[in-house]
Each structure stands twice: as structure tokens, then as C-alpha cells.
């Protein structure tokens, strides 16, 4: 018997690589992402009105720290933990943007370019350290830290950009139309080879923030402000239920893939 036959007869054994800590980018990913941005917008306003600005910011900050601590403590992607962290980034990010503009008087025309510089700096440091910006290999603490720093920066930039368009004459519904069209640009550019996947992803990620926030504001705010007047509480509740439903579906689907051997465990000879 040759060595080749001996190797071929060896059984298949599972070999585990460090699991990716972030979800695959699918249609459900983008749906949930937009929902979290809108829910974060209305939940932030609701908490500020109910508790007051200072307690609301403190509660939002605590929720962000706890959710990120849970996310970092896990060894693999867990849907509920990841999306809870994204929700808290959205809630706290909205509060921080409001404090910056209302409390400190920083114009949106100043904060938006500033946040763009911050995001660019995160990407430069990330690439200098890891030689990649791929979201498909977020398997180390360092890469995960860079990933969440980028997420925080994109939320800040998206919030400032959305508020800027809403205050220069577009209104909430006009902003929804603007950002819905804008998010198609990176998707189409990537589809036809004009934009690399990483650039297309993060560009779309930024745009989801003002898209979701503008849509939620349009639904929640009164007619005098150009909205439907459904109220902060009902809109927050409906969007929260929608998030839970989609995240639950994704979690069950992921579990089924793992059970049927389609997860991150690869089999090879050796």
C-alpha cells in the first residue's frame, strides 16, 4: 500500500479556526441594521424626554459598556449579543450627537466632517495594524476593537449627516428618499466592479444610519414637523419587536446551518 493510499484512508476530522465575531452580510443584515438605527433614534429621544438628558445619557452609556463587554467576552458570533451592542451604539450615539449639537452648540456642518476624519483615522490605524479591513476575518480582540471603533465612528458620522440634511430643507421624508437612493450607489458600484467590497460595505454602513433615523423620525414626529405623528413610544415598540423577530429568525437559521455542517467548522484530511 502506498503512502498516498494511507493518507487517503485517514478519517475526516474537524479542524476549528477561530470563529468570526461578526455576522455574514446578507439582506437580513441590512434590514436589521436599518431597524436598529431607527429604533435607536426614537428610543434615545424617548429616554431623554422621560428621564431627562443627563440620566438618559448615563443609562445609554452604561448599556453600551455592558453590551460591548458581553460581545467581547464571547468566542464567536452570537446574534442577540452582537445586535444588542449595535442597538446600544445607536442609542448612545444619538444621545452623544444631541449633546454635541444642542449642549455644546457644534454645528452639523462641523461635526460631520470631523467624524469623517475620525472614521478615516480608524481605518488607517486598522489597516496599518492588520493589513486588512475585511469584516470576514474579525477573529482577534484587536480586530474586533478596530471593528467596533469603526462602527461607533460610522454611527456618529451618519447621525451628523442625517441631521444636517433634515435641517437644510430636505425634511424627514425627503431625507428618507435621499438616503434610500444614496445607499444604492455603493451597492451598484460594487456590483459592476467600480468599488471594492470593503469600501462599498462601510459606505453603505454609514448611510444606513441617517436612512433608518430619518424614516423613524418621519413616522414618530408630529405633522407640524413633517411627520406622521405616530409617536415615539409606538414607533420604538414596533421597531423593537421587528428587530427581535428578525434577529430570532437569523439566530435559528445560523443554528440550523451549524447542525447541518454548514458553519465555520471545516473538514479536511489530516
PDB file of C-alpha atoms in Angstrom:
ATOM      1  CA  UNK A   1       0.000   0.000   0.000  1.00  0.00           C
ATOM      2  CA  UNK A   2       1.458   3.364  -0.979  1.00  0.00           C
ATOM      3  CA  UNK A   3       1.751   6.399   1.255  1.00  0.00           C
ATOM      4  CA  UNK A   4      -0.878   8.085  -0.919  1.00  0.00           C
ATOM      5  CA  UNK A   5      -3.407   5.334  -0.126  1.00  0.00           C
ATOM      6  CA  UNK A   6      -2.588   5.554   3.576  1.00  0.00           C
ATOM      7  CA  UNK A   7      -3.262   9.289   3.576  1.00  0.00           C
ATOM      8  CA  UNK A   8      -6.479   8.846   1.591  1.00  0.00           C
ATOM      9  CA  UNK A   9      -7.762   6.261   4.077  1.00  0.00           C
ATOM     10  CA  UNK A  10      -7.374   8.517   7.070  1.00  0.00           C
ATOM     11  CA  UNK A  11     -10.708   9.671   8.504  1.00  0.00           C
ATOM     12  CA  UNK A  12     -12.064  13.151   8.139  1.00  0.00           C
ATOM     13  CA  UNK A  13     -11.521  15.137  11.317  1.00  0.00           C
ATOM     14  CA  UNK A  14     -12.935  18.534  12.242  1.00  0.00           C
ATOM     15  CA  UNK A  15     -10.473  21.402  12.362  1.00  0.00           C
ATOM     16  CA  UNK A  16     -11.694  24.563  14.041  1.00  0.00           C
ATOM     17  CA  UNK A  17     -10.430  28.002  13.229  1.00  0.00           C
ATOM     18  CA  UNK A  18     -11.142  30.973  15.491  1.00  0.00           C
ATOM     19  CA  UNK A  19     -14.745  31.919  14.770  1.00  0.00           C
ATOM     20  CA  UNK A  20     -15.624  35.227  13.162  1.00  0.00           C
ATOM     21  CA  UNK A  21     -17.193  37.608  15.691  1.00  0.00           C
ATOM     22  CA  UNK A  22     -19.478  39.463  13.276  1.00  0.00           C
ATOM     23  CA  UNK A  23     -22.367  38.276  11.073  1.00  0.00           C
ATOM     24  CA  UNK A  24     -22.314  37.484   7.396  1.00  0.00           C
ATOM     25  CA  UNK A  25     -23.502  40.358   5.211  1.00  0.00           C
ATOM     26  CA  UNK A  26     -26.884  39.296   3.863  1.00  0.00           C
ATOM     27  CA  UNK A  27     -30.188  41.004   3.111  1.00  0.00           C
ATOM     28  CA  UNK A  28     -31.250  40.298   6.702  1.00  0.00           C
ATOM     29  CA  UNK A  29     -28.106  42.024   7.958  1.00  0.00           C
ATOM     30  CA  UNK A  30     -29.059  45.249   6.197  1.00  0.00           C
ATOM     31  CA  UNK A  31     -32.708  45.045   7.262  1.00  0.00           C
ATOM     32  CA  UNK A  32     -31.764  44.630  10.920  1.00  0.00           C
ATOM     33  CA  UNK A  33     -29.115  47.338  10.627  1.00  0.00           C
ATOM     34  CA  UNK A  34     -31.638  49.897   9.349  1.00  0.00           C
ATOM     35  CA  UNK A  35     -34.124  48.862  12.045  1.00  0.00           C
ATOM     36  CA  UNK A  36     -31.543  49.321  14.813  1.00  0.00           C
ATOM     37  CA  UNK A  37     -30.677  52.811  13.608  1.00  0.00           C
ATOM     38  CA  UNK A  38     -34.303  53.913  13.562  1.00  0.00           C
ATOM     39  CA  UNK A  39     -35.107  52.303  16.883  1.00  0.00           C
ATOM     40  CA  UNK A  40     -32.001  53.892  18.421  1.00  0.00           C
ATOM     41  CA  UNK A  41     -33.119  57.317  17.206  1.00  0.00           C
ATOM     42  CA  UNK A  42     -36.614  57.175  18.709  1.00  0.00           C
ATOM     43  CA  UNK A  43     -35.536  55.302  21.860  1.00  0.00           C
ATOM     44  CA  UNK A  44     -32.917  57.959  22.558  1.00  0.00           C
ATOM     45  CA  UNK A  45     -35.462  60.765  22.246  1.00  0.00           C
ATOM     46  CA  UNK A  46     -37.973  58.829  24.349  1.00  0.00           C
ATOM     47  CA  UNK A  47     -35.472  58.218  27.163  1.00  0.00           C
ATOM     48  CA  UNK A  48     -34.349  61.851  27.152  1.00  0.00           C
ATOM     49  CA  UNK A  49     -37.945  63.070  27.468  1.00  0.00           C
ATOM     50  CA  UNK A  50     -38.853  60.503  30.132  1.00  0.00           C
ATOM     51  CA  UNK A  51     -35.742  60.518  32.326  1.00  0.00           C
ATOM     52  CA  UNK A  52     -34.107  63.805  31.423  1.00  0.00           C
ATOM     53  CA  UNK A  53     -30.968  64.315  29.321  1.00  0.00           C
ATOM     54  CA  UNK A  54     -28.329  63.533  31.964  1.00  0.00           C
ATOM     55  CA  UNK A  55     -29.862  60.296  33.351  1.00  0.00           C
ATOM     56  CA  UNK A  56     -30.653  59.177  29.790  1.00  0.00           C
ATOM     57  CA  UNK A  57     -27.049  59.657  28.646  1.00  0.00           C
ATOM     58  CA  UNK A  58     -25.773  57.868  31.763  1.00  0.00           C
ATOM     59  CA  UNK A  59     -28.135  54.941  31.191  1.00  0.00           C
ATOM     60  CA  UNK A  60     -27.261  54.798  27.498  1.00  0.00           C
ATOM     61  CA  UNK A  61     -23.545  54.859  28.266  1.00  0.00           C
ATOM     62  CA  UNK A  62     -23.903  52.078  30.823  1.00  0.00           C
ATOM     63  CA  UNK A  63     -25.903  49.980  28.376  1.00  0.00           C
ATOM     64  CA  UNK A  64     -23.238  50.480  25.718  1.00  0.00           C
ATOM     65  CA  UNK A  65     -20.399  49.446  28.032  1.00  0.00           C
ATOM     66  CA  UNK A  66     -22.241  46.350  29.277  1.00  0.00           C
ATOM     67  CA  UNK A  67     -23.320  45.222  25.794  1.00  0.00           C
ATOM     68  CA  UNK A  68     -19.811  45.612  24.376  1.00  0.00           C
ATOM     69  CA  UNK A  69     -18.334  43.789  27.373  1.00  0.00           C
ATOM     70  CA  UNK A  70     -20.662  40.857  26.696  1.00  0.00           C
ATOM     71  CA  UNK A  71     -19.836  40.938  22.979  1.00  0.00           C
ATOM     72  CA  UNK A  72     -16.074  40.910  23.621  1.00  0.00           C
ATOM     73  CA  UNK A  73     -16.381  38.101  26.183  1.00  0.00           C
ATOM     74  CA  UNK A  74     -17.853  35.684  23.634  1.00  0.00           C
ATOM     75  CA  UNK A  75     -15.627  33.474  21.494  1.00  0.00           C
ATOM     76  CA  UNK A  76     -17.846  33.523  18.421  1.00  0.00           C
ATOM     77  CA  UNK A  77     -20.627  35.496  16.809  1.00  0.00           C
ATOM     78  CA  UNK A  78     -23.873  35.316  18.788  1.00  0.00           C
ATOM     79  CA  UNK A  79     -26.761  37.112  17.117  1.00  0.00           C
ATOM     80  CA  UNK A  80     -28.503  38.533  20.188  1.00  0.00           C
ATOM     81  CA  UNK A  81     -25.257  39.813  21.740  1.00  0.00           C
ATOM     82  CA  UNK A  82     -23.996  41.411  18.531  1.00  0.00           C
ATOM     83  CA  UNK A  83     -27.245  43.168  17.692  1.00  0.00           C
ATOM     84  CA  UNK A  84     -27.801  44.314  21.278  1.00  0.00           C
ATOM     85  CA  UNK A  85     -24.414  46.013  21.068  1.00  0.00           C
ATOM     86  CA  UNK A  86     -25.386  47.636  17.754  1.00  0.00           C
ATOM     87  CA  UNK A  87     -28.655  48.894  19.272  1.00  0.00           C
ATOM     88  CA  UNK A  88     -26.801  50.419  22.220  1.00  0.00           C
ATOM     89  CA  UNK A  89     -24.284  52.052  19.883  1.00  0.00           C
ATOM     90  CA  UNK A  90     -27.253  53.575  18.064  1.00  0.00           C
ATOM     91  CA  UNK A  91     -28.981  54.774  21.242  1.00  0.00           C
ATOM     92  CA  UNK A  92     -25.871  56.222  22.860  1.00  0.00           C
ATOM     93  CA  UNK A  93     -24.581  57.608  19.563  1.00  0.00           C
ATOM     94  CA  UNK A  94     -27.791  59.576  19.084  1.00  0.00           C
ATOM     95  CA  UNK A  95     -27.548  60.959  22.613  1.00  0.00           C
ATOM     96  CA  UNK A  96     -23.910  61.930  22.150  1.00  0.00           C
ATOM     97  CA  UNK A  97     -24.683  63.687  18.863  1.00  0.00           C
ATOM     98  CA  UNK A  98     -27.541  65.607  20.504  1.00  0.00           C
ATOM     99  CA  UNK A  99     -25.291  66.684  23.384  1.00  0.00           C
ATOM    100  CA  UNK A 100     -22.614  67.804  20.939  1.00  0.00           C
ATOM    101  CA  UNK A 101     -25.055  69.889  18.888  1.00  0.00           C
ATOM    102  CA  UNK A 102     -27.623  71.092  21.430  1.00  0.00           C
ATOM    103  CA  UNK A 103     -25.466  71.178  24.554  1.00  0.00           C
ATOM    104  CA  UNK A 104     -22.173  72.390  23.093  1.00  0.00           C
ATOM    105  CA  UNK A 105     -23.534  74.192  20.058  1.00  0.00           C
ATOM    106  CA  UNK A 106     -21.358  72.409  17.488  1.00  0.00           C
ATOM    107  CA  UNK A 107     -22.937  72.836  14.009  1.00  0.00           C
ATOM    108  CA  UNK A 108     -23.677  69.696  11.988  1.00  0.00           C
ATOM    109  CA  UNK A 109     -21.600  71.168   9.177  1.00  0.00           C
ATOM    110  CA  UNK A 110     -18.604  70.988  11.505  1.00  0.00           C
ATOM    111  CA  UNK A 111     -19.299  67.700  13.285  1.00  0.00           C
ATOM    112  CA  UNK A 112     -19.955  65.697  10.090  1.00  0.00           C
ATOM    113  CA  UNK A 113     -16.515  66.400   8.536  1.00  0.00           C
ATOM    114  CA  UNK A 114     -14.904  65.872  11.947  1.00  0.00           C
ATOM    115  CA  UNK A 115     -16.476  62.429  12.302  1.00  0.00           C
ATOM    116  CA  UNK A 116     -15.386  61.604   8.746  1.00  0.00           C
ATOM    117  CA  UNK A 117     -11.797  62.350   9.759  1.00  0.00           C
ATOM    118  CA  UNK A 118     -12.194  60.152  12.852  1.00  0.00           C
ATOM    119  CA  UNK A 119     -13.532  57.270  10.742  1.00  0.00           C
ATOM    120  CA  UNK A 120     -10.680  57.641   8.261  1.00  0.00           C
ATOM    121  CA  UNK A 121      -8.189  57.587  11.142  1.00  0.00           C
ATOM    122  CA  UNK A 122      -9.721  54.361  12.484  1.00  0.00           C
ATOM    123  CA  UNK A 123      -9.395  52.714   9.072  1.00  0.00           C
ATOM    124  CA  UNK A 124      -5.790  53.887   8.670  1.00  0.00           C
ATOM    125  CA  UNK A 125      -4.816  52.507  12.088  1.00  0.00           C
ATOM    126  CA  UNK A 126      -6.757  49.286  11.468  1.00  0.00           C
ATOM    127  CA  UNK A 127      -5.053  48.648   8.142  1.00  0.00           C
ATOM    128  CA  UNK A 128      -1.618  49.624   9.453  1.00  0.00           C
ATOM    129  CA  UNK A 129      -2.006  47.102  12.270  1.00  0.00           C
ATOM    130  CA  UNK A 130      -3.769  44.225  10.491  1.00  0.00           C
ATOM    131  CA  UNK A 131      -3.082  44.803   6.773  1.00  0.00           C
ATOM    132  CA  UNK A 132      -6.764  44.218   6.074  1.00  0.00           C
ATOM    133  CA  UNK A 133     -10.122  45.855   6.711  1.00  0.00           C
ATOM    134  CA  UNK A 134     -12.099  42.715   5.922  1.00  0.00           C
ATOM    135  CA  UNK A 135     -15.098  42.018   8.126  1.00  0.00           C
ATOM    136  CA  UNK A 136     -14.849  38.317   7.279  1.00  0.00           C
ATOM    137  CA  UNK A 137     -11.769  37.803   9.476  1.00  0.00           C
ATOM    138  CA  UNK A 138     -12.706  39.575  12.712  1.00  0.00           C
ATOM    139  CA  UNK A 139     -11.290  36.760  14.837  1.00  0.00           C
ATOM    140  CA  UNK A 140      -8.978  38.528  17.305  1.00  0.00           C
ATOM    141  CA  UNK A 141      -9.569  41.022  20.105  1.00  0.00           C
ATOM    142  CA  UNK A 142      -7.546  43.655  18.273  1.00  0.00           C
ATOM    143  CA  UNK A 143      -9.526  43.336  15.048  1.00  0.00           C
ATOM    144  CA  UNK A 144     -12.768  43.332  16.978  1.00  0.00           C
ATOM    145  CA  UNK A 145     -11.710  46.513  18.780  1.00  0.00           C
ATOM    146  CA  UNK A 146     -10.992  48.198  15.452  1.00  0.00           C
ATOM    147  CA  UNK A 147     -14.315  46.925  14.078  1.00  0.00           C
ATOM    148  CA  UNK A 148     -16.355  48.434  16.912  1.00  0.00           C
ATOM    149  CA  UNK A 149     -14.365  51.670  16.795  1.00  0.00           C
ATOM    150  CA  UNK A 150     -15.320  51.908  13.119  1.00  0.00           C
ATOM    151  CA  UNK A 151     -18.957  51.122  13.948  1.00  0.00           C
ATOM    152  CA  UNK A 152     -19.028  53.913  16.549  1.00  0.00           C
ATOM    153  CA  UNK A 153     -17.480  56.352  14.080  1.00  0.00           C
ATOM    154  CA  UNK A 154     -19.919  55.408  11.305  1.00  0.00           C
ATOM    155  CA  UNK A 155     -22.885  55.967  13.627  1.00  0.00           C
ATOM    156  CA  UNK A 156     -21.549  59.374  14.649  1.00  0.00           C
ATOM    157  CA  UNK A 157     -20.925  60.365  11.030  1.00  0.00           C
ATOM    158  CA  UNK A 158     -24.273  59.037   9.852  1.00  0.00           C
ATOM    159  CA  UNK A 159     -26.122  60.836  12.647  1.00  0.00           C
ATOM    160  CA  UNK A 160     -24.483  64.168  11.844  1.00  0.00           C
ATOM    161  CA  UNK A 161     -25.106  63.728   8.112  1.00  0.00           C
ATOM    162  CA  UNK A 162     -28.759  62.825   8.663  1.00  0.00           C
ATOM    163  CA  UNK A 163     -29.408  65.760  10.989  1.00  0.00           C
ATOM    164  CA  UNK A 164     -27.635  68.077   8.546  1.00  0.00           C
ATOM    165  CA  UNK A 165     -29.894  67.112   5.624  1.00  0.00           C
ATOM    166  CA  UNK A 166     -33.013  67.344   7.809  1.00  0.00           C
ATOM    167  CA  UNK A 167     -32.159  70.943   8.745  1.00  0.00           C
ATOM    168  CA  UNK A 168     -31.285  72.269   5.281  1.00  0.00           C
ATOM    169  CA  UNK A 169     -34.686  71.825   3.666  1.00  0.00           C
ATOM    170  CA  UNK A 170     -34.958  68.140   2.804  1.00  0.00           C
ATOM    171  CA  UNK A 171     -37.237  67.298   5.728  1.00  0.00           C
ATOM    172  CA  UNK A 172     -37.597  63.774   7.096  1.00  0.00           C
ATOM    173  CA  UNK A 173     -39.390  62.208   4.141  1.00  0.00           C
ATOM    174  CA  UNK A 174     -37.075  63.949   1.703  1.00  0.00           C
ATOM    175  CA  UNK A 175     -34.107  62.651   3.686  1.00  0.00           C
ATOM    176  CA  UNK A 176     -35.507  59.113   3.505  1.00  0.00           C
ATOM    177  CA  UNK A 177     -35.704  59.375  -0.283  1.00  0.00           C
ATOM    178  CA  UNK A 178     -32.224  60.918  -0.477  1.00  0.00           C
ATOM    179  CA  UNK A 179     -30.505  58.247   1.605  1.00  0.00           C
ATOM    180  CA  UNK A 180     -32.504  55.394   0.061  1.00  0.00           C
ATOM    181  CA  UNK A 181     -31.125  56.497  -3.301  1.00  0.00           C
ATOM    182  CA  UNK A 182     -27.655  57.079  -1.844  1.00  0.00           C
ATOM    183  CA  UNK A 183     -27.376  53.577  -0.396  1.00  0.00           C
ATOM    184  CA  UNK A 184     -27.938  52.122  -3.866  1.00  0.00           C
ATOM    185  CA  UNK A 185     -24.787  53.837  -5.151  1.00  0.00           C
ATOM    186  CA  UNK A 186     -22.172  51.699  -3.334  1.00  0.00           C
ATOM    187  CA  UNK A 187     -24.248  48.569  -3.967  1.00  0.00           C
ATOM    188  CA  UNK A 188     -24.401  49.185  -7.711  1.00  0.00           C
ATOM    189  CA  UNK A 189     -20.792  50.373  -7.872  1.00  0.00           C
ATOM    190  CA  UNK A 190     -19.645  47.143  -6.243  1.00  0.00           C
ATOM    191  CA  UNK A 191     -21.975  45.075  -8.410  1.00  0.00           C
ATOM    192  CA  UNK A 192     -20.399  46.444 -11.574  1.00  0.00           C
ATOM    193  CA  UNK A 193     -16.835  46.346 -10.296  1.00  0.00           C
ATOM    194  CA  UNK A 194     -16.295  50.067  -9.721  1.00  0.00           C
ATOM    195  CA  UNK A 195     -15.941  49.772  -5.939  1.00  0.00           C
ATOM    196  CA  UNK A 196     -14.172  47.209  -3.795  1.00  0.00           C
ATOM    197  CA  UNK A 197     -16.201  45.176  -1.312  1.00  0.00           C
ATOM    198  CA  UNK A 198     -14.697  46.732   1.826  1.00  0.00           C
ATOM    199  CA  UNK A 199     -15.258  50.301   0.623  1.00  0.00           C
ATOM    200  CA  UNK A 200     -18.787  49.505  -0.555  1.00  0.00           C
ATOM    201  CA  UNK A 201     -19.670  47.864   2.766  1.00  0.00           C
ATOM    202  CA  UNK A 202     -18.524  50.706   5.014  1.00  0.00           C
ATOM    203  CA  UNK A 203     -20.033  53.360   2.739  1.00  0.00           C
ATOM    204  CA  UNK A 204     -23.403  51.617   2.897  1.00  0.00           C
ATOM    205  CA  UNK A 205     -22.956  51.084   6.645  1.00  0.00           C
ATOM    206  CA  UNK A 206     -22.623  54.835   7.170  1.00  0.00           C
ATOM    207  CA  UNK A 207     -25.698  55.583   5.044  1.00  0.00           C
ATOM    208  CA  UNK A 208     -27.943  53.130   6.922  1.00  0.00           C
ATOM    209  CA  UNK A 209     -27.738  55.375   9.970  1.00  0.00           C
ATOM    210  CA  UNK A 210     -29.376  58.502   8.503  1.00  0.00           C
ATOM    211  CA  UNK A 211     -31.711  56.329   6.399  1.00  0.00           C
ATOM    212  CA  UNK A 212     -33.139  54.481   9.396  1.00  0.00           C
ATOM    213  CA  UNK A 213     -33.152  57.528  11.668  1.00  0.00           C
ATOM    214  CA  UNK A 214     -34.929  59.714   9.090  1.00  0.00           C
ATOM    215  CA  UNK A 215     -37.550  57.017   8.497  1.00  0.00           C
ATOM    216  CA  UNK A 216     -38.196  56.585  12.224  1.00  0.00           C
ATOM    217  CA  UNK A 217     -38.404  60.349  12.806  1.00  0.00           C
ATOM    218  CA  UNK A 218     -40.833  60.703   9.898  1.00  0.00           C
ATOM    219  CA  UNK A 219     -43.064  58.028  11.418  1.00  0.00           C
ATOM    220  CA  UNK A 220     -42.856  59.276  15.022  1.00  0.00           C
ATOM    221  CA  UNK A 221     -42.830  63.074  14.896  1.00  0.00           C
ATOM    222  CA  UNK A 222     -45.870  65.315  14.572  1.00  0.00           C
ATOM    223  CA  UNK A 223     -47.437  66.780  11.448  1.00  0.00           C
ATOM    224  CA  UNK A 224     -46.068  70.238  12.236  1.00  0.00           C
ATOM    225  CA  UNK A 225     -42.561  68.805  11.874  1.00  0.00           C
ATOM    226  CA  UNK A 226     -43.359  66.935   8.670  1.00  0.00           C
ATOM    227  CA  UNK A 227     -44.006  63.542  10.279  1.00  0.00           C
ATOM    228  CA  UNK A 228     -46.884  61.085  10.507  1.00  0.00           C
ATOM    229  CA  UNK A 229     -47.397  61.758  14.206  1.00  0.00           C
ATOM    230  CA  UNK A 230     -47.452  58.120  15.351  1.00  0.00           C
ATOM    231  CA  UNK A 231     -45.484  58.940  18.498  1.00  0.00           C
ATOM    232  CA  UNK A 232     -42.099  57.960  19.896  1.00  0.00           C
ATOM    233  CA  UNK A 233     -43.354  55.127  22.115  1.00  0.00           C
ATOM    234  CA  UNK A 234     -45.373  53.223  19.464  1.00  0.00           C
ATOM    235  CA  UNK A 235     -42.644  53.543  16.822  1.00  0.00           C
ATOM    236  CA  UNK A 236     -39.939  52.454  19.269  1.00  0.00           C
ATOM    237  CA  UNK A 237     -42.041  49.464  20.338  1.00  0.00           C
ATOM    238  CA  UNK A 238     -42.870  48.346  16.789  1.00  0.00           C
ATOM    239  CA  UNK A 239     -39.286  48.648  15.595  1.00  0.00           C
ATOM    240  CA  UNK A 240     -38.022  46.807  18.683  1.00  0.00           C
ATOM    241  CA  UNK A 241     -40.426  43.927  18.040  1.00  0.00           C
ATOM    242  CA  UNK A 242     -39.308  43.838  14.400  1.00  0.00           C
ATOM    243  CA  UNK A 243     -35.641  43.686  15.465  1.00  0.00           C
ATOM    244  CA  UNK A 244     -36.346  40.849  17.896  1.00  0.00           C
ATOM    245  CA  UNK A 245     -38.233  38.953  15.209  1.00  0.00           C
ATOM    246  CA  UNK A 246     -35.523  39.266  12.565  1.00  0.00           C
ATOM    247  CA  UNK A 247     -32.671  38.552  14.992  1.00  0.00           C
ATOM    248  CA  UNK A 248     -34.539  35.499  16.282  1.00  0.00           C
ATOM    249  CA  UNK A 249     -35.020  34.231  12.743  1.00  0.00           C
ATOM    250  CA  UNK A 250     -31.351  34.767  11.890  1.00  0.00           C
ATOM    251  CA  UNK A 251     -30.230  33.050  15.108  1.00  0.00           C
ATOM    252  CA  UNK A 252     -32.374  29.982  14.372  1.00  0.00           C
ATOM    253  CA  UNK A 253     -31.123  29.875  10.778  1.00  0.00           C
ATOM    254  CA  UNK A 254     -27.499  30.083  11.943  1.00  0.00           C
ATOM    255  CA  UNK A 255     -28.064  27.251  14.404  1.00  0.00           C
ATOM    256  CA  UNK A 256     -29.565  25.059  11.683  1.00  0.00           C
ATOM    257  CA  UNK A 257     -26.553  25.699   9.448  1.00  0.00           C
ATOM    258  CA  UNK A 258     -24.183  24.614  12.218  1.00  0.00           C
ATOM    259  CA  UNK A 259     -26.225  21.469  12.920  1.00  0.00           C
ATOM    260  CA  UNK A 260     -26.155  20.548   9.221  1.00  0.00           C
ATOM    261  CA  UNK A 261     -22.407  21.108   8.986  1.00  0.00           C
ATOM    262  CA  UNK A 262     -22.532  24.421   7.123  1.00  0.00           C
ATOM    263  CA  UNK A 263     -20.988  26.504   9.897  1.00  0.00           C
ATOM    264  CA  UNK A 264     -17.391  27.604  10.442  1.00  0.00           C
ATOM    265  CA  UNK A 265     -16.099  24.065  11.044  1.00  0.00           C
ATOM    266  CA  UNK A 266     -14.128  22.876   8.033  1.00  0.00           C
ATOM    267  CA  UNK A 267     -13.265  19.258   7.356  1.00  0.00           C
ATOM    268  CA  UNK A 268     -10.158  18.105   5.629  1.00  0.00           C
ATOM    269  CA  UNK A 269      -7.841  15.157   5.581  1.00  0.00           C
ATOM    270  CA  UNK A 270      -5.087  15.083   8.114  1.00  0.00           C
TER     271      UNK A 270
END
